[in-house]
Amino acid sequence: MIAEGNIWTVIKALTWAETYLEKFKVPEAKIDAEYLLSHILKCKRQELYLNSERQLTNQDINTFKGFIQRRSKREPLQYIIGEEEFRGLAFKVTRDVLIPRPETALLVEEAVKIIERQRAKGKGQKTNVIDLCTGSGCIAVSIAKEIPDSKVYATDISEKALDIAKENAKGHRVEDRITFLQGSFLEPLKEKGLEEKIDIMLSNPPYVSKKDMEKLQPEIKEYEPPLALYGGEDGLDSYRTIIPEALTYLENGGYLILEIGYGQAEGVKELFGKNLAYGEIEIIKDLSGIERVVKAKRE
């Protein structure tokens, strides 16, 4: 039992945590404290205040203090709790993979639209999809879940990242429809017999430039894998590899859909323009009005 003077209620824990995080200049300290405590207590954030005098167990207190100390060092919330939601699904995340972002869901959204449009025109029911730099597997798993009769090939250079992606695929019961391959970009697809058989290729590749790497907030710079972030001097190295090589695998009428960084749209569009086999090059903005995705069709 906890001694009377050491009893921690929900409100006492939140007050302590907010004050502690503010000492380390953590942004949105109050919200972060609520997020972590609601995760521990398995409730919604607003429910914390409806039960503000609820007493915490010793285990709850120790876990919460550990979480807050980790957050004070600017470790991302998602790594602390070990998961992040993406398109309504929970994905396991560790420091071996990028944390899924809402903007990346645009890739999946565009792919689903294309597949539904193709099928409405009478195209066959089986869809072959490639997800390059799969990381946590959030794109590959989402496609497999939302397009049940699709076949997805997911590549990543990191063996540890692929282990996490496989766990996520198994957790969402789509492991039988995703083939995971280790290697850089399209390299592991060689000799798989996929030439001109892919309907859609997607990727959220490394695209942070050398200059921007230095400006990243601590949560990203100090915790997320540099291999999944750094895209060369100007941030466009990944696209220089993917755009021409994708033509080997895309069928006629197939699409290449790429996430891009801020201010990179014209540079990536220019790279597409150097390969005459691409047409219908389109730049898509996210909900904040930022150019976030470039999509092109193999003619």
PDB file of N, CA and C in Angstrom, residues 62-145:
ATOM      1  N   ASN A  62       5.026   4.326 -11.141  1.00  0.00           N
ATOM      2  CA  ASN A  62       6.390   4.049 -11.614  1.00  0.00           C
ATOM      3  C   ASN A  62       6.473   4.087 -13.133  1.00  0.00           C
ATOM      4  N   THR A  63       5.469   3.516 -13.784  1.00  0.00           N
ATOM      5  CA  THR A  63       5.448   3.536 -15.251  1.00  0.00           C
ATOM      6  C   THR A  63       5.331   4.966 -15.764  1.00  0.00           C
ATOM      7  N   PHE A  64       4.441   5.731 -15.154  1.00  0.00           N
ATOM      8  CA  PHE A  64       4.226   7.116 -15.586  1.00  0.00           C
ATOM      9  C   PHE A  64       5.483   7.958 -15.380  1.00  0.00           C
ATOM     10  N   LYS A  65       6.130   7.808 -14.243  1.00  0.00           N
ATOM     11  CA  LYS A  65       7.357   8.565 -13.989  1.00  0.00           C
ATOM     12  C   LYS A  65       8.439   8.207 -15.013  1.00  0.00           C
ATOM     13  N   GLY A  66       8.525   6.920 -15.330  1.00  0.00           N
ATOM     14  CA  GLY A  66       9.502   6.495 -16.329  1.00  0.00           C
ATOM     15  C   GLY A  66       9.209   7.101 -17.693  1.00  0.00           C
ATOM     16  N   PHE A  67       7.939   7.115 -18.073  1.00  0.00           N
ATOM     17  CA  PHE A  67       7.529   7.707 -19.349  1.00  0.00           C
ATOM     18  C   PHE A  67       7.868   9.200 -19.396  1.00  0.00           C
ATOM     19  N   ILE A  68       7.539   9.900 -18.323  1.00  0.00           N
ATOM     20  CA  ILE A  68       7.769  11.340 -18.288  1.00  0.00           C
ATOM     21  C   ILE A  68       9.260  11.667 -18.340  1.00  0.00           C
ATOM     22  N   GLN A  69      10.065  10.882 -17.662  1.00  0.00           N
ATOM     23  CA  GLN A  69      11.516  11.103 -17.711  1.00  0.00           C
ATOM     24  C   GLN A  69      12.050  10.899 -19.125  1.00  0.00           C
ATOM     25  N   ARG A  70      11.529   9.900 -19.805  1.00  0.00           N
ATOM     26  CA  ARG A  70      11.945   9.676 -21.195  1.00  0.00           C
ATOM     27  C   ARG A  70      11.495  10.832 -22.095  1.00  0.00           C
ATOM     28  N   ARG A  71      10.289  11.318 -21.860  1.00  0.00           N
ATOM     29  CA  ARG A  71       9.787  12.443 -22.671  1.00  0.00           C
ATOM     30  C   ARG A  71      10.589  13.711 -22.392  1.00  0.00           C
ATOM     31  N   SER A  72      11.078  13.863 -21.166  1.00  0.00           N
ATOM     32  CA  SER A  72      11.866  15.054 -20.829  1.00  0.00           C
ATOM     33  C   SER A  72      13.155  15.114 -21.647  1.00  0.00           C
ATOM     34  N   LYS A  73      13.593  13.959 -22.135  1.00  0.00           N
ATOM     35  CA  LYS A  73      14.787  13.895 -22.980  1.00  0.00           C
ATOM     36  C   LYS A  73      14.425  14.017 -24.453  1.00  0.00           C
ATOM     37  N   ARG A  74      13.164  14.366 -24.701  1.00  0.00           N
ATOM     38  CA  ARG A  74      12.601  14.626 -26.037  1.00  0.00           C
ATOM     39  C   ARG A  74      12.377  13.368 -26.861  1.00  0.00           C
ATOM     40  N   GLU A  75      12.340  12.216 -26.189  1.00  0.00           N
ATOM     41  CA  GLU A  75      11.985  10.993 -26.911  1.00  0.00           C
ATOM     42  C   GLU A  75      10.532  11.108 -27.362  1.00  0.00           C
ATOM     43  N   PRO A  76      10.225  10.773 -28.607  1.00  0.00           N
ATOM     44  CA  PRO A  76       8.856  10.880 -29.109  1.00  0.00           C
ATOM     45  C   PRO A  76       7.871  10.016 -28.319  1.00  0.00           C
ATOM     46  N   LEU A  77       6.674  10.525 -28.164  1.00  0.00           N
ATOM     47  CA  LEU A  77       5.622   9.804 -27.457  1.00  0.00           C
ATOM     48  C   LEU A  77       5.410   8.410 -28.032  1.00  0.00           C
ATOM     49  N   GLN A  78       5.462   8.317 -29.360  1.00  0.00           N
ATOM     50  CA  GLN A  78       5.172   7.046 -30.027  1.00  0.00           C
ATOM     51  C   GLN A  78       6.190   5.965 -29.672  1.00  0.00           C
ATOM     52  N   TYR A  79       7.453   6.345 -29.535  1.00  0.00           N
ATOM     53  CA  TYR A  79       8.466   5.367 -29.138  1.00  0.00           C
ATOM     54  C   TYR A  79       8.301   4.988 -27.672  1.00  0.00           C
ATOM     55  N   ILE A  80       7.851   5.940 -26.873  1.00  0.00           N
ATOM     56  CA  ILE A  80       7.669   5.674 -25.442  1.00  0.00           C
ATOM     57  C   ILE A  80       6.580   4.624 -25.225  1.00  0.00           C
ATOM     58  N   ILE A  81       5.448   4.789 -25.909  1.00  0.00           N
ATOM     59  CA  ILE A  81       4.364   3.817 -25.714  1.00  0.00           C
ATOM     60  C   ILE A  81       4.486   2.625 -26.665  1.00  0.00           C
ATOM     61  N   GLY A  82       5.306   2.790 -27.723  1.00  0.00           N
ATOM     62  CA  GLY A  82       5.587   1.673 -28.623  1.00  0.00           C
ATOM     63  C   GLY A  82       4.614   1.474 -29.754  1.00  0.00           C
ATOM     64  N   GLU A  83       3.775   2.486 -30.038  1.00  0.00           N
ATOM     65  CA  GLU A  83       2.843   2.326 -31.149  1.00  0.00           C
ATOM     66  C   GLU A  83       2.363   3.675 -31.672  1.00  0.00           C
ATOM     67  N   GLU A  84       1.801   3.646 -32.871  1.00  0.00           N
ATOM     68  CA  GLU A  84       1.196   4.834 -33.473  1.00  0.00           C
ATOM     69  C   GLU A  84       0.061   4.392 -34.378  1.00  0.00           C
ATOM     70  N   GLU A  85      -0.967   5.210 -34.448  1.00  0.00           N
ATOM     71  CA  GLU A  85      -2.115   4.882 -35.298  1.00  0.00           C
ATOM     72  C   GLU A  85      -1.901   5.417 -36.703  1.00  0.00           C
ATOM     73  N   PHE A  86      -2.322   4.642 -37.690  1.00  0.00           N
ATOM     74  CA  PHE A  86      -2.220   5.041 -39.091  1.00  0.00           C
ATOM     75  C   PHE A  86      -3.433   4.497 -39.823  1.00  0.00           C
ATOM     76  N   ARG A  87      -4.233   5.365 -40.363  1.00  0.00           N
ATOM     77  CA  ARG A  87      -5.466   4.992 -41.059  1.00  0.00           C
ATOM     78  C   ARG A  87      -6.347   4.052 -40.220  1.00  0.00           C
ATOM     79  N   GLY A  88      -6.432   4.372 -38.931  1.00  0.00           N
ATOM     80  CA  GLY A  88      -7.307   3.628 -38.044  1.00  0.00           C
ATOM     81  C   GLY A  88      -6.735   2.329 -37.510  1.00  0.00           C
ATOM     82  N   LEU A  89      -5.475   2.028 -37.853  1.00  0.00           N
ATOM     83  CA  LEU A  89      -4.824   0.803 -37.377  1.00  0.00           C
ATOM     84  C   LEU A  89      -3.660   1.159 -36.457  1.00  0.00           C
ATOM     85  N   ALA A  90      -3.442   0.343 -35.435  1.00  0.00           N
ATOM     86  CA  ALA A  90      -2.323   0.562 -34.521  1.00  0.00           C
ATOM     87  C   ALA A  90      -1.090  -0.167 -35.041  1.00  0.00           C
ATOM     88  N   PHE A  91       0.021   0.559 -35.139  1.00  0.00           N
ATOM     89  CA  PHE A  91       1.269  -0.023 -35.627  1.00  0.00           C
ATOM     90  C   PHE A  91       2.340   0.040 -34.549  1.00  0.00           C
ATOM     91  N   LYS A  92       3.003  -1.086 -34.350  1.00  0.00           N
ATOM     92  CA  LYS A  92       4.143  -1.107 -33.437  1.00  0.00           C
ATOM     93  C   LYS A  92       5.264  -0.277 -34.037  1.00  0.00           C
ATOM     94  N   VAL A  93       5.901   0.556 -33.207  1.00  0.00           N
ATOM     95  CA  VAL A  93       7.051   1.330 -33.675  1.00  0.00           C
ATOM     96  C   VAL A  93       8.174   1.271 -32.642  1.00  0.00           C
ATOM     97  N   THR A  94       9.391   1.213 -33.137  1.00  0.00           N
ATOM     98  CA  THR A  94      10.585   1.302 -32.302  1.00  0.00           C
ATOM     99  C   THR A  94      11.509   2.301 -32.986  1.00  0.00           C
ATOM    100  N   ARG A  95      12.672   2.531 -32.384  1.00  0.00           N
ATOM    101  CA  ARG A  95      13.608   3.478 -32.980  1.00  0.00           C
ATOM    102  C   ARG A  95      14.238   2.949 -34.265  1.00  0.00           C
ATOM    103  N   ASP A  96      13.887   1.746 -34.662  1.00  0.00           N
ATOM    104  CA  ASP A  96      14.381   1.193 -35.924  1.00  0.00           C
ATOM    105  C   ASP A  96      13.532   1.625 -37.120  1.00  0.00           C
ATOM    106  N   VAL A  97      12.385   2.265 -36.849  1.00  0.00           N
ATOM    107  CA  VAL A  97      11.497   2.675 -37.947  1.00  0.00           C
ATOM    108  C   VAL A  97      11.024   4.103 -37.741  1.00  0.00           C
ATOM    109  N   LEU A  98      10.708   4.758 -38.855  1.00  0.00           N
ATOM    110  CA  LEU A  98      10.094   6.077 -38.770  1.00  0.00           C
ATOM    111  C   LEU A  98       8.709   5.961 -38.140  1.00  0.00           C
ATOM    112  N   ILE A  99       8.305   6.994 -37.450  1.00  0.00           N
ATOM    113  CA  ILE A  99       6.949   7.048 -36.913  1.00  0.00           C
ATOM    114  C   ILE A  99       6.000   7.408 -38.056  1.00  0.00           C
ATOM    115  N   PRO A 100       4.958   6.611 -38.288  1.00  0.00           N
ATOM    116  CA  PRO A 100       4.003   6.936 -39.357  1.00  0.00           C
ATOM    117  C   PRO A 100       3.368   8.311 -39.143  1.00  0.00           C
ATOM    118  N   ARG A 101       3.278   9.092 -40.219  1.00  0.00           N
ATOM    119  CA  ARG A 101       2.680  10.419 -40.166  1.00  0.00           C
ATOM    120  C   ARG A 101       1.368  10.457 -40.948  1.00  0.00           C
ATOM    121  N   PRO A 102       0.458  11.335 -40.546  1.00  0.00           N
ATOM    122  CA  PRO A 102      -0.828  11.448 -41.250  1.00  0.00           C
ATOM    123  C   PRO A 102      -0.659  11.754 -42.736  1.00  0.00           C
ATOM    124  N   GLU A 103       0.385  12.559 -43.075  1.00  0.00           N
ATOM    125  CA  GLU A 103       0.575  12.930 -44.484  1.00  0.00           C
ATOM    126  C   GLU A 103       0.831  11.712 -45.368  1.00  0.00           C
ATOM    127  N   THR A 104       1.486  10.704 -44.798  1.00  0.00           N
ATOM    128  CA  THR A 104       1.811   9.502 -45.567  1.00  0.00           C
ATOM    129  C   THR A 104       0.548   8.745 -45.983  1.00  0.00           C
ATOM    130  N   ALA A 105      -0.522   8.961 -45.241  1.00  0.00           N
ATOM    131  CA  ALA A 105      -1.788   8.307 -45.588  1.00  0.00           C
ATOM    132  C   ALA A 105      -2.276   8.741 -46.962  1.00  0.00           C
ATOM    133  N   LEU A 106      -1.800   9.893 -47.443  1.00  0.00           N
ATOM    134  CA  LEU A 106      -2.165  10.358 -48.789  1.00  0.00           C
ATOM    135  C   LEU A 106      -1.736   9.357 -49.854  1.00  0.00           C
ATOM    136  N   LEU A 107      -0.584   8.701 -49.636  1.00  0.00           N
ATOM    137  CA  LEU A 107      -0.104   7.695 -50.585  1.00  0.00           C
ATOM    138  C   LEU A 107      -1.112   6.557 -50.706  1.00  0.00           C
ATOM    139  N   VAL A 108      -1.550   6.062 -49.553  1.00  0.00           N
ATOM    140  CA  VAL A 108      -2.514   4.960 -49.538  1.00  0.00           C
ATOM    141  C   VAL A 108      -3.842   5.412 -50.144  1.00  0.00           C
ATOM    142  N   GLU A 109      -4.263   6.595 -49.776  1.00  0.00           N
ATOM    143  CA  GLU A 109      -5.528   7.136 -50.289  1.00  0.00           C
ATOM    144  C   GLU A 109      -5.523   7.205 -51.810  1.00  0.00           C
ATOM    145  N   GLU A 110      -4.436   7.705 -52.379  1.00  0.00           N
ATOM    146  CA  GLU A 110      -4.334   7.810 -53.840  1.00  0.00           C
ATOM    147  C   GLU A 110      -4.305   6.424 -54.479  1.00  0.00           C
ATOM    148  N   ALA A 111      -3.590   5.496 -53.873  1.00  0.00           N
ATOM    149  CA  ALA A 111      -3.524   4.138 -54.422  1.00  0.00           C
ATOM    150  C   ALA A 111      -4.897   3.475 -54.429  1.00  0.00           C
ATOM    151  N   VAL A 112      -5.623   3.608 -53.336  1.00  0.00           N
ATOM    152  CA  VAL A 112      -6.962   3.013 -53.248  1.00  0.00           C
ATOM    153  C   VAL A 112      -7.890   3.612 -54.305  1.00  0.00           C
ATOM    154  N   LYS A 113      -7.810   4.917 -54.503  1.00  0.00           N
ATOM    155  CA  LYS A 113      -8.640   5.580 -55.530  1.00  0.00           C
ATOM    156  C   LYS A 113      -8.349   5.014 -56.914  1.00  0.00           C
ATOM    157  N   ILE A 114      -7.057   4.856 -57.213  1.00  0.00           N
ATOM    158  CA  ILE A 114      -6.664   4.345 -58.529  1.00  0.00           C
ATOM    159  C   ILE A 114      -7.177   2.920 -58.726  1.00  0.00           C
ATOM    160  N   ILE A 115      -6.989   2.076 -57.707  1.00  0.00           N
ATOM    161  CA  ILE A 115      -7.419   0.681 -57.817  1.00  0.00           C
ATOM    162  C   ILE A 115      -8.931   0.583 -58.004  1.00  0.00           C
ATOM    163  N   GLU A 116      -9.671   1.357 -57.232  1.00  0.00           N
ATOM    164  CA  GLU A 116     -11.136   1.331 -57.352  1.00  0.00           C
ATOM    165  C   GLU A 116     -11.576   1.827 -58.724  1.00  0.00           C
ATOM    166  N   ARG A 117     -10.883   2.840 -59.250  1.00  0.00           N
ATOM    167  CA  ARG A 117     -11.212   3.369 -60.570  1.00  0.00           C
ATOM    168  C   ARG A 117     -10.906   2.344 -61.658  1.00  0.00           C
ATOM    169  N   GLN A 118      -9.772   1.658 -61.523  1.00  0.00           N
ATOM    170  CA  GLN A 118      -9.406   0.639 -62.510  1.00  0.00           C
ATOM    171  C   GLN A 118     -10.409  -0.510 -62.519  1.00  0.00           C
ATOM    172  N   ARG A 119     -10.832  -0.914 -61.343  1.00  0.00           N
ATOM    173  CA  ARG A 119     -11.757  -2.034 -61.251  1.00  0.00           C
ATOM    174  C   ARG A 119     -13.139  -1.667 -61.763  1.00  0.00           C
ATOM    175  N   ALA A 120     -13.494  -0.404 -61.597  1.00  0.00           N
ATOM    176  CA  ALA A 120     -14.777   0.064 -62.114  1.00  0.00           C
ATOM    177  C   ALA A 120     -14.791   0.014 -63.641  1.00  0.00           C
ATOM    178  N   LYS A 121     -13.589   0.074 -64.241  1.00  0.00           N
ATOM    179  CA  LYS A 121     -13.469   0.012 -65.699  1.00  0.00           C
ATOM    180  C   LYS A 121     -13.281  -1.420 -66.194  1.00  0.00           C
ATOM    181  N   GLY A 122     -13.375  -2.377 -65.254  1.00  0.00           N
ATOM    182  CA  GLY A 122     -13.319  -3.780 -65.656  1.00  0.00           C
ATOM    183  C   GLY A 122     -11.965  -4.432 -65.596  1.00  0.00           C
ATOM    184  N   LYS A 123     -10.969  -3.727 -65.000  1.00  0.00           N
ATOM    185  CA  LYS A 123      -9.647  -4.340 -64.869  1.00  0.00           C
ATOM    186  C   LYS A 123      -9.726  -5.528 -63.920  1.00  0.00           C
ATOM    187  N   GLY A 124      -8.876  -6.516 -64.116  1.00  0.00           N
ATOM    188  CA  GLY A 124      -8.867  -7.719 -63.285  1.00  0.00           C
ATOM    189  C   GLY A 124      -8.844  -7.411 -61.798  1.00  0.00           C
ATOM    190  N   GLN A 125      -9.277  -8.356 -61.007  1.00  0.00           N
ATOM    191  CA  GLN A 125      -9.436  -8.138 -59.575  1.00  0.00           C
ATOM    192  C   GLN A 125      -8.138  -8.201 -58.776  1.00  0.00           C
ATOM    193  N   LYS A 126      -7.116  -8.827 -59.322  1.00  0.00           N
ATOM    194  CA  LYS A 126      -5.866  -8.917 -58.568  1.00  0.00           C
ATOM    195  C   LYS A 126      -4.989  -7.701 -58.852  1.00  0.00           C
ATOM    196  N   THR A 127      -4.472  -7.094 -57.790  1.00  0.00           N
ATOM    197  CA  THR A 127      -3.645  -5.908 -57.926  1.00  0.00           C
ATOM    198  C   THR A 127      -2.282  -6.149 -57.300  1.00  0.00           C
ATOM    199  N   ASN A 128      -1.230  -5.890 -58.065  1.00  0.00           N
ATOM    200  CA  ASN A 128       0.134  -6.032 -57.569  1.00  0.00           C
ATOM    201  C   ASN A 128       0.683  -4.670 -57.161  1.00  0.00           C
ATOM    202  N   VAL A 129       1.160  -4.575 -55.920  1.00  0.00           N
ATOM    203  CA  VAL A 129       1.627  -3.301 -55.370  1.00  0.00           C
ATOM    204  C   VAL A 129       3.024  -3.475 -54.784  1.00  0.00           C
ATOM    205  N   ILE A 130       3.877  -2.457 -54.962  1.00  0.00           N
ATOM    206  CA  ILE A 130       5.193  -2.442 -54.334  1.00  0.00           C
ATOM    207  C   ILE A 130       5.273  -1.239 -53.404  1.00  0.00           C
ATOM    208  N   ASP A 131       5.763  -1.482 -52.180  1.00  0.00           N
ATOM    209  CA  ASP A 131       6.003  -0.424 -51.206  1.00  0.00           C
ATOM    210  C   ASP A 131       7.495  -0.385 -50.915  1.00  0.00           C
ATOM    211  N   LEU A 132       8.169   0.650 -51.393  1.00  0.00           N
ATOM    212  CA  LEU A 132       9.603   0.788 -51.183  1.00  0.00           C
ATOM    213  C   LEU A 132       9.877   1.535 -49.883  1.00  0.00           C
ATOM    214  N   CYS A 133      10.915   1.143 -49.160  1.00  0.00           N
ATOM    215  CA  CYS A 133      11.269   1.760 -47.874  1.00  0.00           C
ATOM    216  C   CYS A 133      10.103   1.616 -46.901  1.00  0.00           C
ATOM    217  N   THR A 134       9.677   0.402 -46.690  1.00  0.00           N
ATOM    218  CA  THR A 134       8.427   0.151 -45.965  1.00  0.00           C
ATOM    219  C   THR A 134       8.459   0.541 -44.498  1.00  0.00           C
ATOM    220  N   GLY A 135       9.644   0.522 -43.855  1.00  0.00           N
ATOM    221  CA  GLY A 135       9.719   0.932 -42.453  1.00  0.00           C
ATOM    222  C   GLY A 135       8.832   0.076 -41.556  1.00  0.00           C
ATOM    223  N   SER A 136       7.886   0.711 -40.886  1.00  0.00           N
ATOM    224  CA  SER A 136       6.965  -0.008 -39.993  1.00  0.00           C
ATOM    225  C   SER A 136       5.982  -0.884 -40.750  1.00  0.00           C
ATOM    226  N   GLY A 137       5.928  -0.706 -42.073  1.00  0.00           N
ATOM    227  CA  GLY A 137       4.975  -1.472 -42.876  1.00  0.00           C
ATOM    228  C   GLY A 137       3.605  -0.826 -42.936  1.00  0.00           C
ATOM    229  N   CYS A 138       3.488   0.414 -42.470  1.00  0.00           N
ATOM    230  CA  CYS A 138       2.168   1.038 -42.408  1.00  0.00           C
ATOM    231  C   CYS A 138       1.495   1.162 -43.775  1.00  0.00           C
ATOM    232  N   ILE A 139       2.269   1.447 -44.816  1.00  0.00           N
ATOM    233  CA  ILE A 139       1.687   1.561 -46.153  1.00  0.00           C
ATOM    234  C   ILE A 139       1.296   0.183 -46.679  1.00  0.00           C
ATOM    235  N   ALA A 140       2.218  -0.752 -46.618  1.00  0.00           N
ATOM    236  CA  ALA A 140       1.964  -2.102 -47.137  1.00  0.00           C
ATOM    237  C   ALA A 140       0.786  -2.768 -46.437  1.00  0.00           C
ATOM    238  N   VAL A 141       0.759  -2.674 -45.108  1.00  0.00           N
ATOM    239  CA  VAL A 141      -0.313  -3.305 -44.343  1.00  0.00           C
ATOM    240  C   VAL A 141      -1.659  -2.638 -44.628  1.00  0.00           C
ATOM    241  N   SER A 142      -1.664  -1.317 -44.723  1.00  0.00           N
ATOM    242  CA  SER A 142      -2.912  -0.602 -45.009  1.00  0.00           C
ATOM    243  C   SER A 142      -3.472  -0.984 -46.370  1.00  0.00           C
ATOM    244  N   ILE A 143      -2.601  -1.075 -47.370  1.00  0.00           N
ATOM    245  CA  ILE A 143      -3.045  -1.489 -48.704  1.00  0.00           C
ATOM    246  C   ILE A 143      -3.621  -2.898 -48.651  1.00  0.00           C
ATOM    247  N   ALA A 144      -2.909  -3.802 -47.989  1.00  0.00           N
ATOM    248  CA  ALA A 144      -3.363  -5.191 -47.898  1.00  0.00           C
ATOM    249  C   ALA A 144      -4.706  -5.299 -47.171  1.00  0.00           C
ATOM    250  N   LYS A 145      -4.913  -4.449 -46.171  1.00  0.00           N
ATOM    251  CA  LYS A 145      -6.178  -4.458 -45.432  1.00  0.00           C
ATOM    252  C   LYS A 145      -7.319  -3.871 -46.253  1.00  0.00           C
TER     253      LYS A 145
END
